[in-house]
Coordinates of C-alpha atoms (C1' of nucleotides) in Angstrom, one line a residue:
Chain A
M1 CA -0.1 -0.3 -0.1
V2 CA 1.8 3.6 -1.0
T3 CA 1.1 5.9 1.9
T4 CA 2.1 9.1 3.0
I5 CA 3.9 9.6 7.1
N6 CA 0.7 12.2 7.8
K7 CA -1.4 8.4 7.3
I8 CA 0.9 5.9 8.9
S9 CA -1.1 5.2 12.1
E10 CA -4.1 4.0 9.5
Y11 CA -1.9 1.4 8.7
V12 CA -0.1 -0.6 11.9
G13 CA 0.7 -3.7 11.7
Q14 CA 0.5 -3.7 7.5
E15 CA 3.3 -3.2 5.0
V16 CA 3.5 0.1 2.9
K17 CA 5.4 1.7 0.6
I18 CA 6.2 5.7 1.5
G19 CA 8.3 8.4 -1.2
A20 CA 10.8 10.0 1.5
W21 CA 14.1 11.6 1.7
L22 CA 16.4 10.8 4.4
Y23 CA 17.0 13.4 7.1
N24 CA 19.3 11.7 9.0
K25 CA 20.9 7.9 9.5
R26 CA 22.4 6.7 12.6
S27 CA 23.6 3.2 12.9
S28 CA 25.5 0.5 14.3
G29 CA 27.3 -2.6 13.5
K30 CA 23.8 -4.2 12.7
I31 CA 20.9 -1.9 13.2
Q32 CA 20.5 1.1 10.9
F33 CA 18.4 3.9 11.8
L34 CA 17.0 5.9 8.7
Q35 CA 15.2 9.0 10.0
L36 CA 12.8 9.8 7.1
R37 CA 10.8 13.1 6.0
D38 CA 8.1 13.2 3.1
G39 CA 6.8 16.5 3.7
T40 CA 3.7 15.7 5.7
G41 CA 5.8 14.3 8.8
F42 CA 8.4 12.6 9.8
I43 CA 9.4 9.1 10.6
Q44 CA 12.2 6.4 11.7
G45 CA 12.5 3.5 9.9
V46 CA 14.7 0.6 11.6
L47 CA 16.7 -2.2 9.6
V48 CA 18.1 -4.9 11.0
K49 CA 21.1 -6.6 9.5
K50 CA 19.6 -10.1 9.9
Q51 CA 16.1 -9.5 8.8
V52 CA 16.9 -7.7 5.6
S53 CA 18.9 -8.9 2.5
P54 CA 22.6 -8.2 2.1
E55 CA 21.8 -6.1 -0.9
V56 CA 19.1 -4.0 0.9
W57 CA 21.3 -3.6 3.9
E58 CA 23.7 -2.1 1.9
Q59 CA 22.0 0.2 -0.3
A60 CA 20.5 1.5 3.0
Q61 CA 24.4 2.4 4.5
N62 CA 25.2 4.0 1.0
L63 CA 22.3 6.6 1.5
T64 CA 23.2 10.3 2.1
Q65 CA 21.8 12.9 3.9
E66 CA 18.8 14.2 1.8
S67 CA 18.9 11.2 -0.6
S68 CA 15.7 10.4 -2.6
L69 CA 13.8 6.8 -1.7
Y70 CA 11.2 4.7 -2.0
V71 CA 10.8 2.6 1.2
T72 CA 8.9 -0.5 2.2
G73 CA 8.0 -1.5 5.6
T74 CA 5.5 -2.6 8.1
V75 CA 4.2 0.0 10.7
R76 CA 4.7 -0.4 14.2
Q77 CA 3.2 1.1 17.6
D78 CA 6.5 2.4 19.3
D79 CA 6.5 4.3 22.5
R80 CA 10.4 4.9 22.1
A81 CA 9.0 7.6 18.8
P82 CA 8.6 11.1 18.9
S83 CA 5.2 10.5 16.6
G84 CA 4.5 6.7 18.2
Y85 CA 4.9 5.2 15.1
E86 CA 8.2 3.2 13.2
L87 CA 8.4 2.0 10.3
D88 CA 10.0 -2.1 10.4
V89 CA 12.4 -1.6 6.5
T90 CA 12.2 -4.6 4.6
D91 CA 13.0 -3.0 1.4
V92 CA 15.1 0.5 0.0
E93 CA 14.6 1.6 -4.2
P94 CA 17.0 4.4 -3.7
I95 CA 15.8 7.4 -6.0
Q96 CA 19.4 9.2 -5.9
V97 CA 21.9 8.9 -3.7
A98 CA 21.9 12.9 -2.5
E99 CA 25.6 15.1 -3.4
E100 CA 26.9 15.9 -0.1
Y101 CA 24.2 18.4 1.5
P102 CA 25.4 21.7 3.0
I103 CA 23.0 21.9 5.9
A104 CA 24.6 19.9 8.4
L105 CA 22.5 19.3 11.5
K106 CA 23.6 21.7 13.8
E107 CA 23.7 25.8 13.8
H108 CA 24.3 28.1 11.0
G109 CA 24.6 31.5 10.4
V110 CA 22.0 33.7 9.1
E111 CA 23.6 34.3 5.8
F112 CA 24.4 30.7 5.5
L113 CA 21.0 29.8 5.4
M114 CA 19.3 32.2 3.5
D115 CA 21.9 31.6 0.8
H116 CA 20.5 28.1 1.0
R117 CA 16.7 28.8 1.8
H118 CA 15.8 26.6 -1.2
L119 CA 16.9 23.4 1.1
W120 CA 16.2 25.2 4.3
I121 CA 12.9 24.6 3.7
R122 CA 13.1 21.4 4.1
S123 CA 14.1 21.7 7.8
P124 CA 11.1 20.6 10.3
R125 CA 11.5 23.8 12.0
Q126 CA 11.0 25.5 8.8
R127 CA 8.5 23.5 7.2
A128 CA 6.1 24.0 10.6
I129 CA 6.4 27.5 10.1
L130 CA 5.1 27.8 6.5
K131 CA 2.7 25.3 7.7
I132 CA 1.3 27.8 10.2
R133 CA 1.7 30.7 7.8
A134 CA -1.0 28.5 4.9
E135 CA -2.9 27.7 8.4
I136 CA -3.1 31.5 9.0
I137 CA -4.3 32.2 5.2
R138 CA -6.9 29.5 5.7
A139 CA -8.3 30.6 8.6
I140 CA -8.6 34.3 7.8
Q141 CA -10.0 33.6 4.3
D142 CA -12.5 31.1 6.3
W143 CA -13.6 33.7 8.6
L144 CA -13.8 36.5 5.9
N145 CA -16.0 34.3 3.5
N146 CA -18.1 33.3 6.5
E147 CA -18.5 37.0 6.7
S148 CA -20.0 37.3 3.5
F149 CA -16.8 38.9 2.2
T150 CA -15.8 38.3 -1.8
L151 CA -12.3 37.6 -2.6
V152 CA -11.3 40.6 -5.1
D153 CA -7.9 41.0 -6.7
P154 CA -6.3 44.1 -7.5
P155 CA -3.4 45.0 -9.5
V156 CA 0.0 44.6 -9.1
L157 CA 0.8 47.1 -11.9
T158 CA -0.4 50.4 -11.1
P159 CA 0.2 53.9 -12.4
S160 CA 1.0 55.7 -9.2
S161 CA 1.3 55.5 -5.9
C162 CA -1.6 54.7 -3.5
E163 CA -0.6 56.8 -0.6
G164 CA 2.3 58.5 -2.3
T165 CA 4.5 58.6 0.8
T166 CA 6.8 55.3 0.7
N167 CA 9.3 54.3 -2.5
L168 CA 7.7 52.0 -5.4
F169 CA 9.4 49.8 -7.3
H170 CA 9.5 51.7 -10.9
T171 CA 9.1 49.6 -14.1
K172 CA 8.0 50.2 -17.5
Y173 CA 4.8 49.6 -19.2
F174 CA 5.5 49.8 -22.7
D175 CA 5.9 53.3 -23.2
E176 CA 4.2 54.4 -19.9
D177 CA 5.6 54.5 -16.4
A178 CA 4.5 51.9 -14.0
F179 CA 4.7 51.0 -10.6
L180 CA 4.6 47.6 -8.2
T181 CA 1.7 48.0 -6.1
Q182 CA 2.4 48.9 -2.3
S183 CA -1.2 48.4 -1.7
G184 CA -4.6 47.6 -3.1
Q185 CA -6.9 49.6 -1.1
L186 CA -7.7 52.5 -3.2
Y187 CA -9.1 49.7 -6.0
M188 CA -10.6 47.7 -2.9
E189 CA -12.6 51.1 -2.3
A190 CA -14.4 50.3 -6.3
A191 CA -14.4 47.2 -5.4
A192 CA -16.8 47.7 -2.5
M193 CA -19.0 50.3 -4.2
A194 CA -19.6 46.8 -6.4
L195 CA -19.7 44.2 -4.0
G196 CA -20.6 45.8 -0.8
R197 CA -18.2 43.3 1.6
V198 CA -14.8 42.5 0.0
Y199 CA -11.2 41.4 0.8
S200 CA -8.2 41.1 -1.5
F201 CA -5.4 38.9 -0.8
G202 CA -1.6 39.5 -2.7
P203 CA 1.9 40.7 -2.6
T204 CA 3.1 44.4 -2.2
F205 CA 6.2 45.9 -2.8
R206 CA 7.9 48.9 -1.1
A207 CA 11.3 50.0 -2.5
E208 CA 12.1 51.1 1.2
K209 CA 16.1 50.5 2.3
S210 CA 14.5 49.1 5.5
K211 CA 16.7 46.7 7.3
T212 CA 14.7 45.5 10.5
R213 CA 13.5 42.4 11.8
R214 CA 9.5 43.6 10.9
H215 CA 10.6 44.2 7.1
L216 CA 10.6 42.8 3.9
I217 CA 10.6 44.2 0.5
E218 CA 7.9 42.0 -1.0
F219 CA 5.2 41.2 1.2
W220 CA 1.9 39.9 1.3
M221 CA -1.4 42.2 2.9
I222 CA -5.0 41.0 3.6
E223 CA -7.0 44.2 2.8
P224 CA -10.6 44.5 3.8
E225 CA -12.7 47.0 2.8
M226 CA -16.7 47.4 3.9
A227 CA -19.5 49.1 2.6
F228 CA -21.8 51.3 4.6
C229 CA -19.1 50.4 7.7
A230 CA -18.0 53.1 10.0
H231 CA -14.7 52.9 12.3
E232 CA -16.3 51.3 15.3
E233 CA -17.9 48.3 13.4
S234 CA -14.7 47.9 11.3
L235 CA -12.8 47.6 14.5
N236 CA -15.5 44.6 15.6
I237 CA -14.7 43.0 12.3
Q238 CA -10.3 43.0 12.7
E239 CA -11.1 41.6 16.4
N240 CA -13.0 39.0 15.6
L241 CA -11.0 38.2 12.3
L242 CA -7.7 38.1 14.4
S243 CA -8.8 36.2 17.5
H244 CA -10.6 33.7 15.1
V245 CA -7.2 33.0 13.3
V246 CA -5.5 32.4 16.2
Q247 CA -7.5 30.1 18.2
H248 CA -7.8 28.4 14.6
V249 CA -3.9 28.2 14.8
L250 CA -4.3 26.9 18.5
K251 CA -6.2 24.0 17.8
H252 CA -5.1 22.7 14.4
C253 CA -1.4 23.3 14.6
E254 CA -0.3 22.2 18.0
A255 CA 2.1 20.0 16.8
E256 CA 3.9 22.8 14.7
L257 CA 3.8 25.0 17.3
K258 CA 5.2 22.8 19.9
Q259 CA 8.2 22.1 16.8
I260 CA 9.1 25.8 16.7
G261 CA 8.9 26.0 20.5
R262 CA 6.6 28.9 20.8
D263 CA 5.0 29.5 24.5
T264 CA 1.1 28.8 23.3
K265 CA 0.0 31.2 26.7
P266 CA -0.1 34.4 25.6
L267 CA -1.7 33.0 22.7
E268 CA -4.9 31.6 24.3
N269 CA -5.5 34.8 26.0
V270 CA -6.4 36.6 22.6
T271 CA -9.9 36.5 22.2
A272 CA -11.9 39.7 21.2
P273 CA -12.5 42.4 22.7
F274 CA -9.4 43.5 22.3
P275 CA -8.3 47.1 24.5
R276 CA -8.9 50.2 22.6
I277 CA -6.9 53.4 23.8
T278 CA -6.5 56.6 21.8
Y279 CA -3.5 58.3 20.1
D280 CA -4.1 60.8 23.3
E281 CA -4.1 57.9 25.6
A282 CA -1.2 56.7 24.2
V283 CA 0.7 59.2 24.5
E284 CA -0.1 60.3 28.1
L285 CA 1.2 56.3 29.0
L286 CA 4.3 57.1 27.2
N287 CA 4.9 60.0 29.2
K288 CA 4.1 58.2 32.3
E289 CA 6.4 55.8 31.6
G290 CA 9.2 58.0 31.7
M291 CA 9.3 58.4 27.3
E292 CA 9.2 61.6 25.9
F293 CA 7.0 62.0 23.3
K294 CA 5.2 65.5 21.9
W295 CA 1.3 65.2 20.3
G296 CA 1.8 65.2 17.0
E297 CA 4.3 62.9 16.1
D298 CA 4.1 59.4 14.7
F299 CA 5.4 56.3 17.3
G300 CA 8.6 54.5 16.3
A301 CA 9.3 50.9 16.9
P302 CA 10.1 51.2 20.6
H303 CA 7.2 53.3 21.4
E304 CA 4.8 50.5 20.7
T305 CA 6.7 48.1 22.0
K306 CA 6.3 50.3 25.5
I307 CA 2.4 50.7 24.6
A308 CA 1.6 46.9 23.9
E309 CA 3.6 46.1 26.8
S310 CA 0.9 47.7 29.2
F311 CA -1.6 45.1 27.6
D312 CA -1.9 41.2 27.1
K313 CA -4.0 41.1 24.2
P314 CA -3.3 43.0 20.7
V315 CA -4.2 46.7 21.3
F316 CA -5.9 49.0 19.3
I317 CA -4.4 53.1 18.7
T318 CA -7.1 54.9 17.6
H319 CA -7.5 58.8 16.7
Y320 CA -4.2 59.6 15.9
P321 CA -3.6 63.0 13.9
V322 CA -4.5 63.8 10.7
E323 CA -1.0 65.0 9.9
V324 CA 0.9 61.6 10.1
K325 CA -1.9 59.4 8.4
A326 CA -2.7 59.0 4.8
F327 CA -4.9 61.6 3.0
Y328 CA -8.0 59.2 2.9
M329 CA -8.7 59.1 6.1
K330 CA -12.3 60.3 7.6
P331 CA -10.8 63.1 9.7
D332 CA -13.4 62.8 13.2
P333 CA -16.8 64.9 12.5
E334 CA -16.2 65.7 16.6
R335 CA -12.4 66.5 16.8
P336 CA -11.1 67.1 12.8
E337 CA -7.4 67.2 14.1
V338 CA -7.6 63.5 14.5
A339 CA -8.6 60.5 12.0
L340 CA -11.0 58.0 12.1
C341 CA -8.5 55.2 12.5
A342 CA -6.4 53.0 14.0
D343 CA -3.2 50.6 14.5
L344 CA -3.3 47.1 16.2
I345 CA -0.2 46.5 18.1
A346 CA 0.4 43.1 18.7
P347 CA 1.8 42.5 22.1
E348 CA 5.6 41.3 22.5
G349 CA 6.6 43.4 20.3
Y350 CA 5.6 42.6 17.2
G351 CA 4.7 46.3 16.6
E352 CA 1.6 47.3 14.1
I353 CA 0.0 44.4 12.2
I354 CA -3.1 46.1 11.0
G355 CA -3.7 49.6 9.9
G356 CA -7.0 51.0 9.2
S357 CA -9.7 54.1 8.8
Q358 CA -12.9 54.8 7.8
R359 CA -12.4 56.6 4.6
I360 CA -13.1 60.3 3.6
D361 CA -16.7 59.8 1.6
D362 CA -17.1 63.7 0.8
P363 CA -16.3 64.6 -2.5
E364 CA -15.6 68.2 -1.8
L365 CA -12.7 67.0 1.3
L366 CA -11.2 64.7 -0.6
K367 CA -10.4 67.2 -3.1
Q368 CA -9.1 69.3 -0.4
R369 CA -7.0 66.6 0.8
F370 CA -5.5 65.9 -2.8
D371 CA -4.2 69.9 -2.7
E372 CA -2.6 69.4 0.6
H373 CA -1.2 66.6 -0.1
R374 CA 0.0 68.0 -3.7
L375 CA -1.2 64.6 -5.8
P376 CA -2.1 64.7 -9.2
K377 CA -5.9 64.8 -9.4
E378 CA -5.7 63.4 -12.8
A379 CA -4.7 60.0 -12.0
Y380 CA -7.1 60.0 -9.4
E381 CA -10.2 60.9 -11.3
W382 CA -11.5 57.3 -10.9
Y383 CA -11.5 57.2 -7.4
M384 CA -13.1 60.3 -7.3
D385 CA -15.6 59.1 -9.2
L386 CA -16.4 56.7 -6.3
R387 CA -17.7 59.8 -4.0
R388 CA -19.6 61.0 -7.1
Y389 CA -21.6 58.5 -8.3
G390 CA -23.3 57.3 -4.5
T391 CA -20.8 57.5 -2.0
V392 CA -21.4 56.0 1.1
P393 CA -19.7 55.5 4.8
H394 CA -16.8 52.7 4.2
S395 CA -14.0 51.9 6.1
G396 CA -11.3 49.1 5.7
F397 CA -7.9 47.8 6.9
G398 CA -4.3 46.1 5.6
L399 CA -3.6 43.0 7.7
G400 CA 0.3 42.1 7.5
L401 CA 0.6 38.6 7.0
E402 CA 4.5 37.9 7.4
R403 CA 4.1 40.1 11.2
T404 CA 1.1 38.3 11.9
V405 CA 3.1 34.9 11.2
A406 CA 6.2 36.1 13.4
W407 CA 3.9 37.2 16.0
I408 CA 2.1 33.6 16.3
C409 CA 5.1 31.8 15.6
G410 CA 7.1 33.7 18.0
L411 CA 9.7 34.1 15.4
D412 CA 12.6 37.0 16.0
H413 CA 12.5 37.7 12.3
V414 CA 10.1 38.0 9.5
R415 CA 12.3 36.5 7.1
E416 CA 11.6 33.0 7.8
T417 CA 7.6 33.9 7.5
I418 CA 7.7 33.4 3.7
P419 CA 9.3 30.8 1.8
F420 CA 11.6 33.0 -0.4
P421 CA 11.8 36.4 1.5
R422 CA 12.5 39.3 -0.6
M423 CA 14.8 41.8 1.7
L424 CA 17.7 44.2 1.3
N425 CA 20.2 42.6 -0.4
R426 CA 18.3 39.6 -1.3
L427 CA 17.2 38.5 -4.6
Y428 CA 18.7 35.3 -4.3
P429 CA 17.2 32.7 -4.4
Chain B
rU1 C1' 20.7 57.4 4.4
rC2 C1' 22.5 56.8 9.7
rC3 C1' 24.5 54.7 14.4
rU4 C1' 27.2 49.5 16.3
rC5 C1' 29.1 44.8 15.5
rC6 C1' 31.0 41.0 12.6
rG7 C1' 34.1 38.6 7.9
rU8 C1' 39.7 32.4 9.3
rA9 C1' 38.1 24.5 6.7
rG10 C1' 31.7 22.9 3.2
rC11 C1' 29.6 24.9 8.0
rU12 C1' 29.8 27.0 13.5
rC13 C1' 33.7 29.0 15.9
rA14 C1' 39.5 29.0 18.5
rA15 C1' 44.4 31.5 17.7
rU16 C1' 49.2 37.8 23.7
rG17 C1' 51.9 41.0 17.0
rG18 C1' 56.0 35.0 16.7
rU19 C1' 54.8 27.2 13.5
rA20 C1' 46.6 28.3 11.6
rG21 C1' 43.8 24.9 14.9
rA22 C1' 38.7 22.3 17.2
rG23 C1' 34.1 20.2 17.0
rC24 C1' 30.2 19.1 13.0
rG25 C1' 29.9 17.2 8.2
rG26 C1' 33.0 13.9 3.9
rC27 C1' 36.0 9.5 3.7
rC28 C1' 37.8 4.5 6.1
rG29 C1' 37.0 1.3 10.3
rG30 C1' 34.2 -0.4 14.8
rC31 C1' 29.6 -0.7 17.6
rU32 C1' 22.1 -4.2 17.6
rG33 C1' 17.4 1.1 20.0
rU34 C1' 20.0 5.4 17.9
rU35 C1' 17.3 10.7 19.1
rA36 C1' 21.8 16.8 16.3
rA37 C1' 23.7 8.7 18.6
rC38 C1' 29.0 7.4 19.9
rC39 C1' 34.0 5.7 19.9
rG40 C1' 39.5 5.5 16.2
rG41 C1' 41.6 7.3 11.9
rU42 C1' 42.2 10.6 7.8
rA43 C1' 41.9 14.7 3.9
rG44 C1' 40.3 19.4 4.0
rG45 C1' 43.3 26.5 4.2
rU46 C1' 45.5 32.8 -0.6
rU47 C1' 42.7 34.4 7.1
rG48 C1' 36.7 38.8 2.3
rU49 C1' 39.8 42.5 -1.2
rA50 C1' 43.6 46.3 -1.9
rG51 C1' 47.0 48.7 0.4
rG52 C1' 50.0 50.2 4.9
rU53 C1' 52.7 50.1 9.8
rU54 C1' 56.5 46.4 11.3
rC55 C1' 62.3 41.7 11.8
rG56 C1' 57.6 39.2 11.6
rA57 C1' 50.6 41.0 10.5
rG58 C1' 44.6 36.2 10.8
rU59 C1' 45.9 39.9 14.9
rC60 C1' 47.0 46.8 14.7
rC61 C1' 46.0 51.0 10.6
rU62 C1' 43.3 53.2 6.0
rA63 C1' 40.0 52.5 2.5
rC64 C1' 36.8 49.0 -0.4
rC65 C1' 33.3 44.7 -0.5
rG66 C1' 29.8 41.0 1.7
rG67 C1' 26.6 40.5 6.4
rA68 C1' 24.1 41.2 11.0
rG69 C1' 21.8 44.2 14.3
rG70 C1' 19.3 48.5 15.2
rA71 C1' 17.2 54.0 13.7
rG72 C1' 13.9 55.9 9.7
rC73 C1' 9.9 54.7 6.8
rC74 C1' 5.8 51.0 6.9
rA75 C1' 2.4 46.1 7.4

RNA sequence: UCCUCCGUAGCUCAAUGGUAGAGCGGCCGGCUGUUAACCGGUAGGUUGUAGGUUCGAGUCCUACCGGAGGAGCCA
């Protein structure tokens, strides 16, 4: 019976055949232990010299780390095995005896591992992280689909900046200039006017020379946008979405979280509602904690960490000064100097994982903002149209996938959260 | 772009300005329950690059290249 390691428990006492790679091998004169992996899991194959043919014994002996093979054996329950099962090997068919494998089973430096990222992802830890990443994506999409959101894909090639703040990757679009998207948001606003509740899931690009553990040049965002939705309701959606994601991962990725050594205690706490403080209160908190901070500035990473430390859940910081936020954010009617916006700061120093706001729906005010920010109105005529033809209150937010994965996995750098990270000075492999 | 630190064997790291070494990985041998197995043997080097100081530089100085951490910007 041909099967995979994750289904091995169904075949106790039976002979199975699996395609696998040799992760590691230990042997003595008359017994060999093959550490096998097939992508779905890990299992140990046991060969006893007396019980196999000399040919099989020798073929097993010649296998090197990461050699590919078909292995046949009888499944046996064994308390000594980490997974609870072992394979008593009866036959080994090498597909390829691998060349000397660069990644030894020991510690390596970051640069070396990044140069070998295409092989590094085979390791148990990296595999677990990528599994959790996929499960986080699944949980996000499940929740949104269930709440009547429609998936809409915005373009990657765009004629101009969405927010006009960061540096974009420039390219040619035949005779025109084009840029890789830094956010699908403006397009999602158009989509929300067509479909009500929408979300996008795709890569975004920032040509910033950022060099920190929280930054990638290419990263993935989930950007929901909701028509007929005010700021407060958007926050409710955000906290419900995120607590669903965290609880889903706790439930479905127990083995993977254990594999990477994540302390799950702080995650169990992550249930809606999340604490909400205003920008004003955050400034006060910082000053009380001895960090000097003037009203009107934007928070830096140390400030965010300090604020997050005061809470044991992700915390919303709302009502930032209009000046430090994007042009499209709606001012608070009660207090026009602050915006109806919020950043969600993750605990444990992982920083901002969501940024969102209610959008300006008044055509006159939006026009005014274009002037204040010196944005070329011609390029945004289509965006203005959304306010001319049946404008409605609407809100949306962007969830940074890699920072969310880093936080949930407890990683110290986002480079491990994505299969092939694009970073400053890193385009290979 | 700025600040700090680091470049020595395939990898991880040692080496007072005075003969470049260990562990892992490789290869050869040994071992019937190993968990990054262990034990013995063996091969493996233009010390990031280019200058300089010195009787003598892996070590000190300068520049450049590469990397790490952080800042800014942001998710």
